[in-house]
mmCIF file with all atom_site columns, C-alpha atoms in Angstrom:
data_model
loop_
_atom_site.group_PDB
_atom_site.id
_atom_site.type_symbol
_atom_site.label_atom_id
_atom_site.label_alt_id
_atom_site.label_comp_id
_atom_site.label_asym_id
_atom_site.label_entity_id
_atom_site.label_seq_id
_atom_site.pdbx_PDB_ins_code
_atom_site.Cartn_x
_atom_site.Cartn_y
_atom_site.Cartn_z
_atom_site.occupancy
_atom_site.B_iso_or_equiv
_atom_site.pdbx_formal_charge
_atom_site.auth_seq_id
_atom_site.auth_comp_id
_atom_site.auth_asym_id
_atom_site.auth_atom_id
_atom_site.pdbx_PDB_model_num
ATOM 1   C CA . MET A 1 1   ? 135.421 53.590 -4.348  1.00 58.00 ? 1   MET A CA 1
ATOM 2   C CA . ASN A 1 2   ? 134.097 51.660 -1.309  1.00 58.00 ? 2   ASN A CA 1
ATOM 3   C CA . THR A 1 3   ? 136.706 53.259 0.963   1.00 56.00 ? 3   THR A CA 1
ATOM 4   C CA . PHE A 1 4   ? 135.682 56.652 -0.383  1.00 53.00 ? 4   PHE A CA 1
ATOM 5   C CA . LEU A 1 5   ? 132.012 56.024 0.352   1.00 54.00 ? 5   LEU A CA 1
ATOM 6   C CA . ALA A 1 6   ? 132.767 54.732 3.841   1.00 52.00 ? 6   ALA A CA 1
ATOM 7   C CA . ALA A 1 7   ? 134.777 57.859 4.651   1.00 50.00 ? 7   ALA A CA 1
ATOM 8   C CA . PHE A 1 8   ? 132.107 60.135 3.189   1.00 54.00 ? 8   PHE A CA 1
ATOM 9   C CA . ALA A 1 9   ? 129.383 58.292 5.104   1.00 50.00 ? 9   ALA A CA 1
ATOM 10  C CA . SER A 1 10  ? 131.361 58.547 8.354   1.00 49.00 ? 10  SER A CA 1
ATOM 11  C CA . LEU A 1 11  ? 131.642 62.319 7.838   1.00 52.00 ? 11  LEU A CA 1
ATOM 12  C CA . PHE A 1 12  ? 127.851 62.537 7.613   1.00 50.00 ? 12  PHE A CA 1
ATOM 13  C CA . ILE A 1 13  ? 127.270 60.115 10.488  1.00 45.00 ? 13  ILE A CA 1
ATOM 14  C CA . PHE A 1 14  ? 129.628 62.162 12.670  1.00 45.00 ? 14  PHE A CA 1
ATOM 15  C CA . ASN A 1 15  ? 127.703 65.322 11.840  1.00 48.00 ? 15  ASN A CA 1
ATOM 16  C CA . CYS A 1 16  ? 124.373 63.589 12.576  1.00 45.00 ? 16  CYS A CA 1
ATOM 17  C CA . SER A 1 17  ? 125.594 62.282 15.922  1.00 41.00 ? 17  SER A CA 1
ATOM 18  C CA . LEU A 1 18  ? 126.159 65.753 17.339  1.00 39.00 ? 18  LEU A CA 1
ATOM 19  C CA . THR A 1 19  ? 123.473 66.925 19.737  1.00 41.00 ? 19  THR A CA 1
ATOM 20  C CA . GLN A 1 20  ? 122.772 69.876 17.487  1.00 52.00 ? 20  GLN A CA 1
ATOM 21  C CA . ALA A 1 21  ? 123.318 69.315 13.778  1.00 78.00 ? 21  ALA A CA 1
ATOM 22  C CA . VAL A 1 22  ? 125.737 71.733 12.172  1.00 90.00 ? 22  VAL A CA 1
ATOM 23  C CA . ASP A 1 23  ? 125.021 73.519 8.917   1.00 95.00 ? 23  ASP A CA 1
ATOM 24  C CA . PHE A 1 24  ? 128.183 72.736 6.929   1.00 95.00 ? 24  PHE A CA 1
ATOM 25  C CA . ARG A 1 25  ? 130.865 70.303 8.008   1.00 91.00 ? 25  ARG A CA 1
ATOM 26  C CA . LEU A 1 26  ? 131.684 71.298 11.595  1.00 93.00 ? 26  LEU A CA 1
ATOM 27  C CA . VAL A 1 27  ? 130.362 74.882 11.732  1.00 97.00 ? 27  VAL A CA 1
ATOM 28  C CA . ASP A 1 28  ? 127.093 76.783 11.617  1.00 97.00 ? 28  ASP A CA 1
ATOM 29  C CA . TRP A 1 29  ? 126.086 79.547 9.227   1.00 98.00 ? 29  TRP A CA 1
ATOM 30  C CA . GLY A 1 30  ? 127.366 82.898 10.399  1.00 97.00 ? 30  GLY A CA 1
ATOM 31  C CA . ALA A 1 31  ? 130.655 81.434 11.661  1.00 97.00 ? 31  ALA A CA 1
ATOM 32  C CA . SER A 1 32  ? 133.742 83.589 11.220  1.00 97.00 ? 32  SER A CA 1
ATOM 33  C CA . ARG A 1 33  ? 136.808 82.619 9.227   1.00 96.00 ? 33  ARG A CA 1
ATOM 34  C CA . ALA A 1 34  ? 138.686 82.051 12.511  1.00 96.00 ? 34  ALA A CA 1
ATOM 35  C CA . GLN A 1 35  ? 135.974 79.642 13.693  1.00 97.00 ? 35  GLN A CA 1
ATOM 36  C CA . VAL A 1 36  ? 136.146 77.716 10.414  1.00 97.00 ? 36  VAL A CA 1
ATOM 37  C CA . GLU A 1 37  ? 139.947 77.507 10.564  1.00 96.00 ? 37  GLU A CA 1
ATOM 38  C CA . LYS A 1 38  ? 139.718 76.248 14.141  1.00 96.00 ? 38  LYS A CA 1
ATOM 39  C CA . SER A 1 39  ? 137.225 73.560 13.094  1.00 96.00 ? 39  SER A CA 1
ATOM 40  C CA . GLU A 1 40  ? 139.456 72.484 10.185  1.00 95.00 ? 40  GLU A CA 1
ATOM 41  C CA . LYS A 1 41  ? 142.487 72.515 12.541  1.00 91.00 ? 41  LYS A CA 1
ATOM 42  C CA . GLU A 1 42  ? 144.792 74.189 10.004  1.00 88.00 ? 42  GLU A CA 1
ATOM 43  C CA . LYS A 1 43  ? 145.253 77.229 7.824   1.00 91.00 ? 43  LYS A CA 1
ATOM 44  C CA . PRO A 1 44  ? 143.449 77.117 4.456   1.00 96.00 ? 44  PRO A CA 1
ATOM 45  C CA . ALA A 1 45  ? 145.273 75.964 1.319   1.00 95.00 ? 45  ALA A CA 1
ATOM 46  C CA . SER A 1 46  ? 143.837 78.902 -0.637  1.00 96.00 ? 46  SER A CA 1
ATOM 47  C CA . ILE A 1 47  ? 142.201 82.240 0.084   1.00 96.00 ? 47  ILE A CA 1
ATOM 48  C CA . GLY A 1 48  ? 140.464 84.633 -2.247  1.00 95.00 ? 48  GLY A CA 1
ATOM 49  C CA . ALA A 1 49  ? 137.989 87.416 -2.818  1.00 94.00 ? 49  ALA A CA 1
ATOM 50  C CA . SER A 1 50  ? 134.658 86.368 -4.278  1.00 89.00 ? 50  SER A CA 1
ATOM 51  C CA . ASP A 1 51  ? 133.547 87.864 -7.601  1.00 87.00 ? 51  ASP A CA 1
ATOM 52  C CA . ILE A 1 52  ? 130.278 88.963 -5.986  1.00 87.00 ? 52  ILE A CA 1
ATOM 53  C CA . GLY A 1 53  ? 131.808 90.403 -2.826  1.00 88.00 ? 53  GLY A CA 1
ATOM 54  C CA . GLY A 1 54  ? 132.979 88.818 0.369   1.00 92.00 ? 54  GLY A CA 1
ATOM 55  C CA . SER A 1 55  ? 135.746 86.218 0.498   1.00 96.00 ? 55  SER A CA 1
ATOM 56  C CA . TRP A 1 56  ? 136.396 82.500 0.445   1.00 97.00 ? 56  TRP A CA 1
ATOM 57  C CA . ILE A 1 57  ? 138.852 79.987 1.837   1.00 98.00 ? 57  ILE A CA 1
ATOM 58  C CA . GLY A 1 58  ? 139.564 76.492 0.570   1.00 97.00 ? 58  GLY A CA 1
ATOM 59  C CA . TYR A 1 59  ? 140.988 73.251 1.868   1.00 97.00 ? 59  TYR A CA 1
ATOM 60  C CA . VAL A 1 60  ? 142.294 70.241 -0.012  1.00 95.00 ? 60  VAL A CA 1
ATOM 61  C CA . ARG A 1 61  ? 141.060 67.029 1.526   1.00 90.00 ? 61  ARG A CA 1
ATOM 62  C CA . SER A 1 62  ? 141.003 63.366 0.736   1.00 77.00 ? 62  SER A CA 1
ATOM 63  C CA . MET A 1 63  ? 137.848 61.426 1.422   1.00 66.00 ? 63  MET A CA 1
ATOM 64  C CA . GLY A 1 64  ? 138.359 57.705 1.047   1.00 54.00 ? 64  GLY A CA 1
ATOM 65  C CA . GLY A 1 65  ? 141.299 58.216 -1.260  1.00 59.00 ? 65  GLY A CA 1
ATOM 66  C CA . LEU A 1 66  ? 139.475 60.694 -3.528  1.00 67.00 ? 66  LEU A CA 1
ATOM 67  C CA . ASP A 1 67  ? 140.680 64.269 -3.594  1.00 83.00 ? 67  ASP A CA 1
ATOM 68  C CA . CYS A 1 68  ? 138.194 67.032 -2.981  1.00 90.00 ? 68  CYS A CA 1
ATOM 69  C CA . TYR A 1 69  ? 138.141 70.726 -2.253  1.00 95.00 ? 69  TYR A CA 1
ATOM 70  C CA . ILE A 1 70  ? 136.188 72.120 0.668   1.00 95.00 ? 70  ILE A CA 1
ATOM 71  C CA . LEU A 1 71  ? 135.242 75.748 0.010   1.00 97.00 ? 71  LEU A CA 1
ATOM 72  C CA . TYR A 1 72  ? 133.809 78.181 2.561   1.00 98.00 ? 72  TYR A CA 1
ATOM 73  C CA . TYR A 1 73  ? 132.279 81.513 1.428   1.00 97.00 ? 73  TYR A CA 1
ATOM 74  C CA . PHE A 1 74  ? 131.945 84.537 3.737   1.00 97.00 ? 74  PHE A CA 1
ATOM 75  C CA . ASN A 1 75  ? 129.840 87.647 3.164   1.00 95.00 ? 75  ASN A CA 1
ATOM 76  C CA . ASP A 1 76  ? 131.101 91.219 3.570   1.00 94.00 ? 76  ASP A CA 1
ATOM 77  C CA . SER A 1 77  ? 130.336 90.991 7.307   1.00 94.00 ? 77  SER A CA 1
ATOM 78  C CA . GLY A 1 78  ? 132.663 87.978 7.574   1.00 96.00 ? 78  GLY A CA 1
ATOM 79  C CA . GLN A 1 79  ? 129.835 85.478 8.149   1.00 96.00 ? 79  GLN A CA 1
ATOM 80  C CA . LEU A 1 80  ? 129.814 82.026 6.582   1.00 98.00 ? 80  LEU A CA 1
ATOM 81  C CA . TYR A 1 81  ? 126.893 81.806 4.147   1.00 97.00 ? 81  TYR A CA 1
ATOM 82  C CA . GLU A 1 82  ? 127.827 79.074 1.652   1.00 97.00 ? 82  GLU A CA 1
ATOM 83  C CA . GLY A 1 83  ? 129.972 75.963 1.363   1.00 97.00 ? 83  GLY A CA 1
ATOM 84  C CA . HIS A 1 84  ? 130.893 73.459 -1.345  1.00 96.00 ? 84  HIS A CA 1
ATOM 85  C CA . ILE A 1 85  ? 132.437 70.026 -1.524  1.00 94.00 ? 85  ILE A CA 1
ATOM 86  C CA . VAL A 1 86  ? 133.979 69.739 -4.992  1.00 95.00 ? 86  VAL A CA 1
ATOM 87  C CA . PHE A 1 87  ? 135.233 66.300 -5.911  1.00 91.00 ? 87  PHE A CA 1
ATOM 88  C CA . ALA A 1 88  ? 138.511 66.682 -7.759  1.00 86.00 ? 88  ALA A CA 1
ATOM 89  C CA . GLU A 1 89  ? 139.047 63.143 -9.003  1.00 77.00 ? 89  GLU A CA 1
ATOM 90  C CA . GLU A 1 90  ? 139.349 62.834 -12.746 1.00 77.00 ? 90  GLU A CA 1
ATOM 91  C CA . HIS A 1 91  ? 138.303 59.634 -14.473 1.00 75.00 ? 91  HIS A CA 1
ATOM 92  C CA . LEU A 1 92  ? 139.221 58.700 -18.006 1.00 67.00 ? 92  LEU A CA 1
ATOM 93  C CA . GLY A 1 93  ? 137.958 55.967 -20.261 1.00 61.00 ? 93  GLY A CA 1
ATOM 94  C CA . ASN A 1 94  ? 134.731 54.609 -21.598 1.00 58.00 ? 94  ASN A CA 1
ATOM 95  C CA . ASP A 1 95  ? 133.353 53.379 -18.284 1.00 60.00 ? 95  ASP A CA 1
ATOM 96  C CA . SER A 1 96  ? 133.714 56.504 -16.191 1.00 72.00 ? 96  SER A CA 1
ATOM 97  C CA . PRO A 1 97  ? 132.618 55.997 -12.550 1.00 85.00 ? 97  PRO A CA 1
ATOM 98  C CA . TYR A 1 98  ? 131.270 59.561 -12.149 1.00 86.00 ? 98  TYR A CA 1
ATOM 99  C CA . LEU A 1 99  ? 127.640 58.475 -12.381 1.00 86.00 ? 99  LEU A CA 1
ATOM 100 C CA . GLY A 1 100 ? 128.095 55.635 -9.884  1.00 84.00 ? 100 GLY A CA 1
ATOM 101 C CA . GLU A 1 101 ? 129.829 57.998 -7.460  1.00 85.00 ? 101 GLU A CA 1
ATOM 102 C CA . TYR A 1 102 ? 127.031 60.538 -7.907  1.00 88.00 ? 102 TYR A CA 1
ATOM 103 C CA . ARG A 1 103 ? 124.376 57.926 -7.101  1.00 87.00 ? 103 ARG A CA 1
ATOM 104 C CA . ALA A 1 104 ? 126.317 56.644 -4.078  1.00 83.00 ? 104 ALA A CA 1
ATOM 105 C CA . ILE A 1 105 ? 126.719 60.178 -2.669  1.00 85.00 ? 105 ILE A CA 1
ATOM 106 C CA . ASN A 1 106 ? 123.040 60.848 -3.369  1.00 89.00 ? 106 ASN A CA 1
ATOM 107 C CA . ASN A 1 107 ? 122.127 57.781 -1.292  1.00 87.00 ? 107 ASN A CA 1
ATOM 108 C CA . ILE A 1 108 ? 124.277 59.072 1.579   1.00 85.00 ? 108 ILE A CA 1
ATOM 109 C CA . LEU A 1 109 ? 122.588 62.470 1.375   1.00 89.00 ? 109 LEU A CA 1
ATOM 110 C CA . VAL A 1 110 ? 119.151 60.801 1.433   1.00 92.00 ? 110 VAL A CA 1
ATOM 111 C CA . LYS A 1 111 ? 120.159 58.954 4.610   1.00 90.00 ? 111 LYS A CA 1
ATOM 112 C CA . LYS A 1 112 ? 121.205 62.228 6.235   1.00 89.00 ? 112 LYS A CA 1
ATOM 113 C CA . TYR A 1 113 ? 118.520 64.644 4.977   1.00 91.00 ? 113 TYR A CA 1
ATOM 114 C CA . GLY A 1 114 ? 115.642 62.345 4.003   1.00 91.00 ? 114 GLY A CA 1
ATOM 115 C CA . GLU A 1 115 ? 113.946 62.246 0.629   1.00 90.00 ? 115 GLU A CA 1
ATOM 116 C CA . PHE A 1 116 ? 114.934 65.016 -1.734  1.00 90.00 ? 116 PHE A CA 1
ATOM 117 C CA . ILE A 1 117 ? 112.501 67.731 -2.773  1.00 93.00 ? 117 ILE A CA 1
ATOM 118 C CA . GLY A 1 118 ? 113.793 67.564 -6.319  1.00 87.00 ? 118 GLY A CA 1
ATOM 119 C CA . ASP A 1 119 ? 115.808 64.992 -8.228  1.00 84.00 ? 119 ASP A CA 1
ATOM 120 C CA . ASP A 1 120 ? 116.259 64.785 -11.930 1.00 86.00 ? 120 ASP A CA 1
ATOM 121 C CA . GLU A 1 121 ? 118.163 63.604 -14.926 1.00 89.00 ? 121 GLU A CA 1
ATOM 122 C CA . VAL A 1 122 ? 118.007 66.560 -17.299 1.00 91.00 ? 122 VAL A CA 1
ATOM 123 C CA . TRP A 1 123 ? 118.765 66.175 -20.986 1.00 92.00 ? 123 TRP A CA 1
ATOM 124 C CA . LEU A 1 124 ? 119.732 69.625 -22.246 1.00 89.00 ? 124 LEU A CA 1
ATOM 125 C CA . ASP A 1 125 ? 119.875 68.347 -25.824 1.00 84.00 ? 125 ASP A CA 1
ATOM 126 C CA . GLU A 1 126 ? 117.018 65.892 -26.304 1.00 79.00 ? 126 GLU A CA 1
ATOM 127 C CA . HIS A 1 127 ? 118.364 64.791 -29.692 1.00 84.00 ? 127 HIS A CA 1
ATOM 128 C CA . SER A 1 128 ? 121.464 63.299 -28.078 1.00 88.00 ? 128 SER A CA 1
ATOM 129 C CA . GLN A 1 129 ? 119.512 61.207 -25.547 1.00 90.00 ? 129 GLN A CA 1
ATOM 130 C CA . GLU A 1 130 ? 119.166 58.171 -27.806 1.00 88.00 ? 130 GLU A CA 1
ATOM 131 C CA . TYR A 1 131 ? 122.740 58.422 -29.090 1.00 89.00 ? 131 TYR A CA 1
ATOM 132 C CA . PHE A 1 132 ? 124.259 58.593 -25.582 1.00 90.00 ? 132 PHE A CA 1
ATOM 133 C CA . ALA A 1 133 ? 121.866 56.128 -23.910 1.00 85.00 ? 133 ALA A CA 1
ATOM 134 C CA . SER A 1 134 ? 124.620 53.541 -23.380 1.00 85.00 ? 134 SER A CA 1
ATOM 135 C CA . LYS A 1 135 ? 127.301 56.080 -22.421 1.00 85.00 ? 135 LYS A CA 1
ATOM 136 C CA . PRO A 1 136 ? 125.753 58.835 -20.292 1.00 88.00 ? 136 PRO A CA 1
ATOM 137 C CA . TRP A 1 137 ? 129.168 60.003 -19.022 1.00 85.00 ? 137 TRP A CA 1
ATOM 138 C CA . ASP A 1 138 ? 129.922 61.246 -22.546 1.00 89.00 ? 138 ASP A CA 1
ATOM 139 C CA . ALA A 1 139 ? 126.646 63.202 -22.606 1.00 92.00 ? 139 ALA A CA 1
ATOM 140 C CA . ILE A 1 140 ? 127.535 64.705 -19.206 1.00 92.00 ? 140 ILE A CA 1
ATOM 141 C CA . ALA A 1 141 ? 131.064 65.581 -20.371 1.00 90.00 ? 141 ALA A CA 1
ATOM 142 C CA . ILE A 1 142 ? 129.822 67.600 -23.358 1.00 92.00 ? 142 ILE A CA 1
ATOM 143 C CA . GLY A 1 143 ? 127.040 69.288 -21.404 1.00 94.00 ? 143 GLY A CA 1
ATOM 144 C CA . ASP A 1 144 ? 124.047 67.474 -22.913 1.00 94.00 ? 144 ASP A CA 1
ATOM 145 C CA . LEU A 1 145 ? 123.058 65.747 -19.662 1.00 94.00 ? 145 LEU A CA 1
ATOM 146 C CA . MET A 1 146 ? 123.114 66.767 -16.003 1.00 94.00 ? 146 MET A CA 1
ATOM 147 C CA . TYR A 1 147 ? 122.025 65.178 -12.756 1.00 95.00 ? 147 TYR A CA 1
ATOM 148 C CA . TRP A 1 148 ? 120.890 67.088 -9.693  1.00 94.00 ? 148 TRP A CA 1
ATOM 149 C CA . ALA A 1 149 ? 119.078 66.562 -6.422  1.00 96.00 ? 149 ALA A CA 1
ATOM 150 C CA . GLU A 1 150 ? 117.942 69.097 -3.833  1.00 97.00 ? 150 GLU A CA 1
ATOM 151 C CA . TRP A 1 151 ? 117.138 69.078 -0.116  1.00 96.00 ? 151 TRP A CA 1
ATOM 152 C CA . LYS A 1 152 ? 116.125 71.808 2.314   1.00 95.00 ? 152 LYS A CA 1
ATOM 153 C CA . THR A 1 153 ? 116.433 71.985 6.070   1.00 94.00 ? 153 THR A CA 1
ATOM 154 C CA . ASP A 1 154 ? 115.244 74.816 8.310   1.00 94.00 ? 154 ASP A CA 1
ATOM 155 C CA . ARG A 1 155 ? 118.552 76.614 7.738   1.00 96.00 ? 155 ARG A CA 1
ATOM 156 C CA . THR A 1 156 ? 120.119 75.184 4.585   1.00 96.00 ? 156 THR A CA 1
ATOM 157 C CA . SER A 1 157 ? 119.546 74.475 0.907   1.00 97.00 ? 157 SER A CA 1
ATOM 158 C CA . ILE A 1 158 ? 121.618 71.512 -0.342  1.00 96.00 ? 158 ILE A CA 1
ATOM 159 C CA . ILE A 1 159 ? 122.126 70.860 -4.046  1.00 97.00 ? 159 ILE A CA 1
ATOM 160 C CA . HIS A 1 160 ? 124.006 67.844 -5.353  1.00 96.00 ? 160 HIS A CA 1
ATOM 161 C CA . LYS A 1 161 ? 124.946 68.036 -9.011  1.00 96.00 ? 161 LYS A CA 1
ATOM 162 C CA . LEU A 1 162 ? 126.887 66.272 -11.706 1.00 94.00 ? 162 LEU A CA 1
ATOM 163 C CA . ILE A 1 163 ? 127.428 68.582 -14.664 1.00 94.00 ? 163 ILE A CA 1
ATOM 164 C CA . GLY A 1 164 ? 129.866 69.008 -17.501 1.00 92.00 ? 164 GLY A CA 1
ATOM 165 C CA . ALA A 1 165 ? 131.023 71.076 -20.452 1.00 92.00 ? 165 ALA A CA 1
ATOM 166 C CA . ASP A 1 166 ? 133.915 70.844 -22.889 1.00 92.00 ? 166 ASP A CA 1
ATOM 167 C CA . TYR A 1 167 ? 134.738 67.315 -21.645 1.00 88.00 ? 167 TYR A CA 1
ATOM 168 C CA . GLU A 1 168 ? 135.182 68.466 -18.053 1.00 89.00 ? 168 GLU A CA 1
ATOM 169 C CA . ILE A 1 169 ? 132.846 66.910 -15.475 1.00 91.00 ? 169 ILE A CA 1
ATOM 170 C CA . LYS A 1 170 ? 132.123 68.573 -12.126 1.00 93.00 ? 170 LYS A CA 1
ATOM 171 C CA . HIS A 1 171 ? 130.702 66.689 -9.143  1.00 93.00 ? 171 HIS A CA 1
ATOM 172 C CA . VAL A 1 172 ? 129.662 69.097 -6.385  1.00 95.00 ? 172 VAL A CA 1
ATOM 173 C CA . VAL A 1 173 ? 127.588 69.200 -3.217  1.00 94.00 ? 173 VAL A CA 1
ATOM 174 C CA . SER A 1 174 ? 126.626 72.819 -2.480  1.00 97.00 ? 174 SER A CA 1
ATOM 175 C CA . TYR A 1 175 ? 125.289 74.073 0.845   1.00 97.00 ? 175 TYR A CA 1
ATOM 176 C CA . GLN A 1 176 ? 123.689 77.520 1.059   1.00 97.00 ? 176 GLN A CA 1
ATOM 177 C CA . SER A 1 177 ? 122.442 79.297 4.140   1.00 97.00 ? 177 SER A CA 1
ATOM 178 C CA . LEU A 1 178 ? 118.793 80.308 4.214   1.00 96.00 ? 178 LEU A CA 1
ATOM 179 C CA . ILE A 1 179 ? 119.687 82.866 6.911   1.00 94.00 ? 179 ILE A CA 1
ATOM 180 C CA . TYR A 1 180 ? 122.891 84.603 5.795   1.00 94.00 ? 180 TYR A CA 1
ATOM 181 C CA . THR A 1 181 ? 123.521 85.879 2.267   1.00 90.00 ? 181 THR A CA 1
ATOM 182 C CA . GLN A 1 182 ? 125.948 87.956 0.256   1.00 86.00 ? 182 GLN A CA 1
ATOM 183 C CA . GLU A 1 183 ? 124.591 90.910 -1.648  1.00 78.00 ? 183 GLU A CA 1
ATOM 184 C CA . VAL A 1 184 ? 125.831 90.709 -5.218  1.00 72.00 ? 184 VAL A CA 1
ATOM 185 C CA . LYS A 1 185 ? 128.153 93.567 -6.038  1.00 64.00 ? 185 LYS A CA 1
ATOM 186 C CA . THR A 1 186 ? 128.606 94.894 -9.535  1.00 61.00 ? 186 THR A CA 1
ATOM 187 C CA . ASP A 1 187 ? 130.907 97.470 -11.027 1.00 59.00 ? 187 ASP A CA 1
ATOM 188 C CA . GLY A 1 188 ? 128.026 99.803 -11.859 1.00 53.00 ? 188 GLY A CA 1
ATOM 189 C CA . PHE A 1 189 ? 126.798 97.870 -14.881 1.00 49.00 ? 189 PHE A CA 1
#
């Protein structure tokens, strides 16, 4: 895990060392798909249409030996408006490291963006809090407990979350533009 954190920290330090901070990874909001592909230096591993309109592209990366997906979302005008880092590592057993990884990433985000504007441990089923006190990863896995933290910059909303349901845990850092958006499209319903 230490190698992972060092690699993740170096990604943030690199971004901070640029004369002008970028919005998500190596690009600014409003970037085109071609600009993102150029910054990633390769074609995306996956491409798709978003359920709400627009499109997305994804990359498989390894940060410190942990697999993750980097997802870029573009609006109907082809402008980058949202990005996600989704950690893909799966941990099994009674001493799952998800919570430790979440806290370590949170500390890195605090170093980059300063103190969060919101941070919480949320018990969605208060009756399970006492039962799962010694094994919070089980509470997360069934959806009774979630962790989240939030930051805002002049251009970006950042939400870090650790959530679960049906014994599947998701660890995600989401970046959303405060400038560019995607209008939600429906099928007339």
